[in-house]
mmCIF file of C-alpha atoms in Angstrom:
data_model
loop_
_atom_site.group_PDB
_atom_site.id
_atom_site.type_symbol
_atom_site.label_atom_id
_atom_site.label_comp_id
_atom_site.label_asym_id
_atom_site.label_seq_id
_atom_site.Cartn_x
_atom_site.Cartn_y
_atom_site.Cartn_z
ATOM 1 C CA UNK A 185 150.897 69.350 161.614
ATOM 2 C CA UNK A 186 153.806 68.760 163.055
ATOM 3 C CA UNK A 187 152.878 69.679 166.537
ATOM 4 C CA UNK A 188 149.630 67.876 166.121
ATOM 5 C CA UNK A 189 151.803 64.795 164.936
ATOM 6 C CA UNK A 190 154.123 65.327 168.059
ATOM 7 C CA UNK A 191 150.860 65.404 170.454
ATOM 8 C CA UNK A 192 150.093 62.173 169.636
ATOM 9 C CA UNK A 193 153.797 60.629 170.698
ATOM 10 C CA UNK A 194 154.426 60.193 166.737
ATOM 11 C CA UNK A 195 157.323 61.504 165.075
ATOM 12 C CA UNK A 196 156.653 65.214 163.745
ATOM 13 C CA UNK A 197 155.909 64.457 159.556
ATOM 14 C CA UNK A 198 153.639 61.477 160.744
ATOM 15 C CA UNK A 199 150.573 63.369 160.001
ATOM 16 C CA UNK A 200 151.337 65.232 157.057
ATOM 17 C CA UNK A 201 152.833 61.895 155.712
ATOM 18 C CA UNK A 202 149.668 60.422 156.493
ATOM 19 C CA UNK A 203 148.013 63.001 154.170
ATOM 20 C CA UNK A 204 150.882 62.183 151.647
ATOM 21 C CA UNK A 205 153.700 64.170 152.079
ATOM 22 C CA UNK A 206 155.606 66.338 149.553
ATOM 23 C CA UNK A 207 151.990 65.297 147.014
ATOM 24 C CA UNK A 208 149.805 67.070 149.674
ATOM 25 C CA UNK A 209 147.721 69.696 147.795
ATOM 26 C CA UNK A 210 146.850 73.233 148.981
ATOM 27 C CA UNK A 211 143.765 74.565 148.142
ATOM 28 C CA UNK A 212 142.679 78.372 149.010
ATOM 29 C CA UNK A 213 139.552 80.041 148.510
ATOM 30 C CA UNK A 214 138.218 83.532 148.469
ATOM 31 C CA UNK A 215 134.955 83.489 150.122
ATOM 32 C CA UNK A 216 132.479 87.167 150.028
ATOM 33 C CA UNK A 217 129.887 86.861 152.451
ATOM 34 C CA UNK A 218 127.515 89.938 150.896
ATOM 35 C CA UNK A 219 125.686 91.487 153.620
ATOM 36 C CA UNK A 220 121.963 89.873 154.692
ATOM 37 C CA UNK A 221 119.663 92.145 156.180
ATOM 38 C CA UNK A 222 117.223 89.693 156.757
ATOM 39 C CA UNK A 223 119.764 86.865 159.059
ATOM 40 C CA UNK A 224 116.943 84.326 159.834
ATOM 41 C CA UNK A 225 116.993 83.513 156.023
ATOM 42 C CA UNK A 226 120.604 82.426 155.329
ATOM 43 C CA UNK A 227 123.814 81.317 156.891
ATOM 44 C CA UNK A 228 126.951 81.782 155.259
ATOM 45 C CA UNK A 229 127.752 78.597 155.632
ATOM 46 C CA UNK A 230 126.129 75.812 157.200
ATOM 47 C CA UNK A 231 127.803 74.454 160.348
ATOM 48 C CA UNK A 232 129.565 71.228 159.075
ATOM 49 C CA UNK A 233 133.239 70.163 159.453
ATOM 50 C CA UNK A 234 135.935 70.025 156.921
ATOM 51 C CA UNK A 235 136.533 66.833 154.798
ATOM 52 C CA UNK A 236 140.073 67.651 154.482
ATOM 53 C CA UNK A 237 143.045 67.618 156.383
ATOM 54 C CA UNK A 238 143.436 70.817 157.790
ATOM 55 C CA UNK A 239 142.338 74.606 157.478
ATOM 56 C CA UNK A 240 144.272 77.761 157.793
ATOM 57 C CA UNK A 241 141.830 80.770 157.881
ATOM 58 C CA UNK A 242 142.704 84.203 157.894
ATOM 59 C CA UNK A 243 139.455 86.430 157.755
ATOM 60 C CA UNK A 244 138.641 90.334 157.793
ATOM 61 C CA UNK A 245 137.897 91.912 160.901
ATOM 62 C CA UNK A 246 134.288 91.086 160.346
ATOM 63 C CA UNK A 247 133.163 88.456 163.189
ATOM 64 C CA UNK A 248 131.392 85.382 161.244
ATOM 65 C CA UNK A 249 133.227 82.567 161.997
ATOM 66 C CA UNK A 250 131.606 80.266 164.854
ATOM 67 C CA UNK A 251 132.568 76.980 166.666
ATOM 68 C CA UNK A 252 130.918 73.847 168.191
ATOM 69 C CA UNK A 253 132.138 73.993 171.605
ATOM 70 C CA UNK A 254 130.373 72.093 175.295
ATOM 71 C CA UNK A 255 126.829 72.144 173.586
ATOM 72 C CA UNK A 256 126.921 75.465 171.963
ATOM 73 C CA UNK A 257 128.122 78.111 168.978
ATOM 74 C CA UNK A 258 130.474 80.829 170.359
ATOM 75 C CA UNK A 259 132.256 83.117 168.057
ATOM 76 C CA UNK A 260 135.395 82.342 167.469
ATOM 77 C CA UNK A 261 137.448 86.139 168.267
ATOM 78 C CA UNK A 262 140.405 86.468 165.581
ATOM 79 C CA UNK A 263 142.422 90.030 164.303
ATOM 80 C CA UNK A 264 144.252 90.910 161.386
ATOM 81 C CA UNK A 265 147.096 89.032 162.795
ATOM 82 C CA UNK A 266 145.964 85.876 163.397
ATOM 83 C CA UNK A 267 145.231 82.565 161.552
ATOM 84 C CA UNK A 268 142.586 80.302 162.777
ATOM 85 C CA UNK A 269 143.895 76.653 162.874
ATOM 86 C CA UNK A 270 140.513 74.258 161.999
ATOM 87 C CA UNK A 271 141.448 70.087 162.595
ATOM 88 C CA UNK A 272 139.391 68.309 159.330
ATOM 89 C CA UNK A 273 138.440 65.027 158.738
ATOM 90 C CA UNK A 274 141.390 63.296 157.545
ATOM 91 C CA UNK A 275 143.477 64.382 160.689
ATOM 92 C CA UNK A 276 140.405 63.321 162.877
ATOM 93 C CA UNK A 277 140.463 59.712 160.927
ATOM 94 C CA UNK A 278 144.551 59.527 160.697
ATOM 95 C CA UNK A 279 144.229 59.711 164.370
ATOM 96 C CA UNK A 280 141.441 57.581 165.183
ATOM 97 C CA UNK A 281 139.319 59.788 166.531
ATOM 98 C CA UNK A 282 142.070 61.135 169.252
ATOM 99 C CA UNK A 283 141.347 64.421 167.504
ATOM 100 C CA UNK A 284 138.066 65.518 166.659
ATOM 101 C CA UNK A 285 136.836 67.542 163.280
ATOM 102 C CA UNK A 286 136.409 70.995 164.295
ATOM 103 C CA UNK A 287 132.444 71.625 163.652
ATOM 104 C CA UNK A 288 131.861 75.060 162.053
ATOM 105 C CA UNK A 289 129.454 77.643 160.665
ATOM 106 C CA UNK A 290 129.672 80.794 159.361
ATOM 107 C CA UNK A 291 126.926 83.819 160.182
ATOM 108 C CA UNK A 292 126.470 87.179 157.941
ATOM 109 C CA UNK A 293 126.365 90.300 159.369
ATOM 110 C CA UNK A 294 123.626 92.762 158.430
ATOM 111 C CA UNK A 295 125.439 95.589 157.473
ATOM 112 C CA UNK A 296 129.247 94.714 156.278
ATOM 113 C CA UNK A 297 130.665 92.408 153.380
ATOM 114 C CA UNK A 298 133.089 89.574 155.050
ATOM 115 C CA UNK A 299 135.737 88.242 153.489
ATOM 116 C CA UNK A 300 137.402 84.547 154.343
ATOM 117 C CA UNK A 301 140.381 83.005 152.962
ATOM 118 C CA UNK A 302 140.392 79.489 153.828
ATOM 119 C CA UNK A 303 143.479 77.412 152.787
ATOM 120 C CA UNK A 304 142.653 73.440 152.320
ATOM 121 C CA UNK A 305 144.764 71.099 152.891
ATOM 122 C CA UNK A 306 144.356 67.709 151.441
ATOM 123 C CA UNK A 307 145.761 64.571 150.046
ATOM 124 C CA UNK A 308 145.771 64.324 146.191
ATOM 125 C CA UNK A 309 142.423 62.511 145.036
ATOM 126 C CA UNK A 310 144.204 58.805 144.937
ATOM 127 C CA UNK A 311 146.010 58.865 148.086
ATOM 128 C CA UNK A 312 144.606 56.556 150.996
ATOM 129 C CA UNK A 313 143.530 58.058 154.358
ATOM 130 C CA UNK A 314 142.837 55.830 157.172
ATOM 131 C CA UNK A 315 144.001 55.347 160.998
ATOM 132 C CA UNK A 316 147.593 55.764 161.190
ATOM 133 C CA UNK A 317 149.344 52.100 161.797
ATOM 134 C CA UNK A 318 151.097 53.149 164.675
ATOM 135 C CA UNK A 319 147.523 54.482 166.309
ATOM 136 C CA UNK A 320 145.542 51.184 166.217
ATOM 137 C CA UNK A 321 148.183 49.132 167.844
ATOM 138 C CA UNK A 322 146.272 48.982 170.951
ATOM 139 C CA UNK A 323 143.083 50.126 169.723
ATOM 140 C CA UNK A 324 140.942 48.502 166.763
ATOM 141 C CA UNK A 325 140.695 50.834 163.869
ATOM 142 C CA UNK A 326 137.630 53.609 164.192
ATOM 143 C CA UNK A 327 137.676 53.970 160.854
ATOM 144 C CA UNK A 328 138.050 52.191 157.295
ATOM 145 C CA UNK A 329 140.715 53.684 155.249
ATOM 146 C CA UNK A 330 139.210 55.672 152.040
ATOM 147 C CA UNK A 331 140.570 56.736 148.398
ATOM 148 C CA UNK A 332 140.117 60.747 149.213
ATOM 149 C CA UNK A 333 138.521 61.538 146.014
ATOM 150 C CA UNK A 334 135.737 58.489 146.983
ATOM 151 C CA UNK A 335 135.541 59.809 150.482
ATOM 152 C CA UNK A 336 134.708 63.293 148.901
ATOM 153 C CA UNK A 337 132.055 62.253 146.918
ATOM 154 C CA UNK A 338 130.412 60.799 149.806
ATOM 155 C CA UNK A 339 130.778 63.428 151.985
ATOM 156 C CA UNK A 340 129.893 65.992 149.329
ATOM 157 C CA UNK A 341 127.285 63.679 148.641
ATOM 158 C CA UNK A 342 125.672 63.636 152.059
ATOM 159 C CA UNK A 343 125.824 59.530 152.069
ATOM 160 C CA UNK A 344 127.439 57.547 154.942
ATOM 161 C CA UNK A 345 130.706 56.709 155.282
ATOM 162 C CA UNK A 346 131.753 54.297 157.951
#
């Protein structure tokens, strides 16, 4: 976050800060993705984007993972070495939309069991996320600051929120 922080001209803890510092919560996840001979009847996941802050994935060596990118899905190309960097929501809003929410889905193979593990992370439910003051100097706010845990439930919730 740091260098995201930095590549906005803030100083480098202005985004996790944003997020709420040391009370920043880290969630991971195992996620099995069973194999689906029949592919035209599930996804793994939908495509959607995070509603958190940021995601670290590291993921077996089966391909799965795909990204939004210039009008189509391409699959994003990782090894047992790397750790796929995903921007969220809250970054997206803490920056006023200078960074965009990573749009996502997940595909099953036919054949092999994947494996994911996703690491969240998010404010605590209470904290406040909104533009970053130093962001909307110049600009108007994009976005209304939220409670997380009420901009969870709406996004969980599939209502609108701004």
């Amino acid at each position: 976050m740091g260098w995201l922080s930095e590549g906005l001209g803030l100083h480098r803890d202005a985004l996790k800060e944003g997020l709420g510092g040391e009370t920043v919560e880290y969630l991971m996840k195992i996620i099995f993705y069973p194999p689906c001979p029949k592919l035209e009847l599930l996804y793994g996941a939908p495509h959607h984007t995070d509603l958190n802050g940021i995601t670290f994935l590291i993921a077996d060596e089966v391909d799965g993972l795909q990204a939004y990118q210039d009008n189509k899905w391409v699959d994003v190309k990782y090894d047992d070495s790397s750790i796929v960097v995903i921007i969220a929501d809250q970054i997206k809003r803490m920056s006023n939309g200078r960074y965009k929410s990573g749009e996502h889905r997940v595909t099953m193979d036919t054949v092999r069991t994947r494996l994911s593990w996703p690491v969240f992370a998010e404010p605590n439910l209470d904290h406040v996320v909104g533009p970053l003051a130093e962001l909307v100097i110049d600009d108007a706010p994009k976005f209304k600051p939220y409670v997380y845990r009420e901009y969870k439930y709406l996004k969980m919730n599939k209502l609108p929120i701004d």
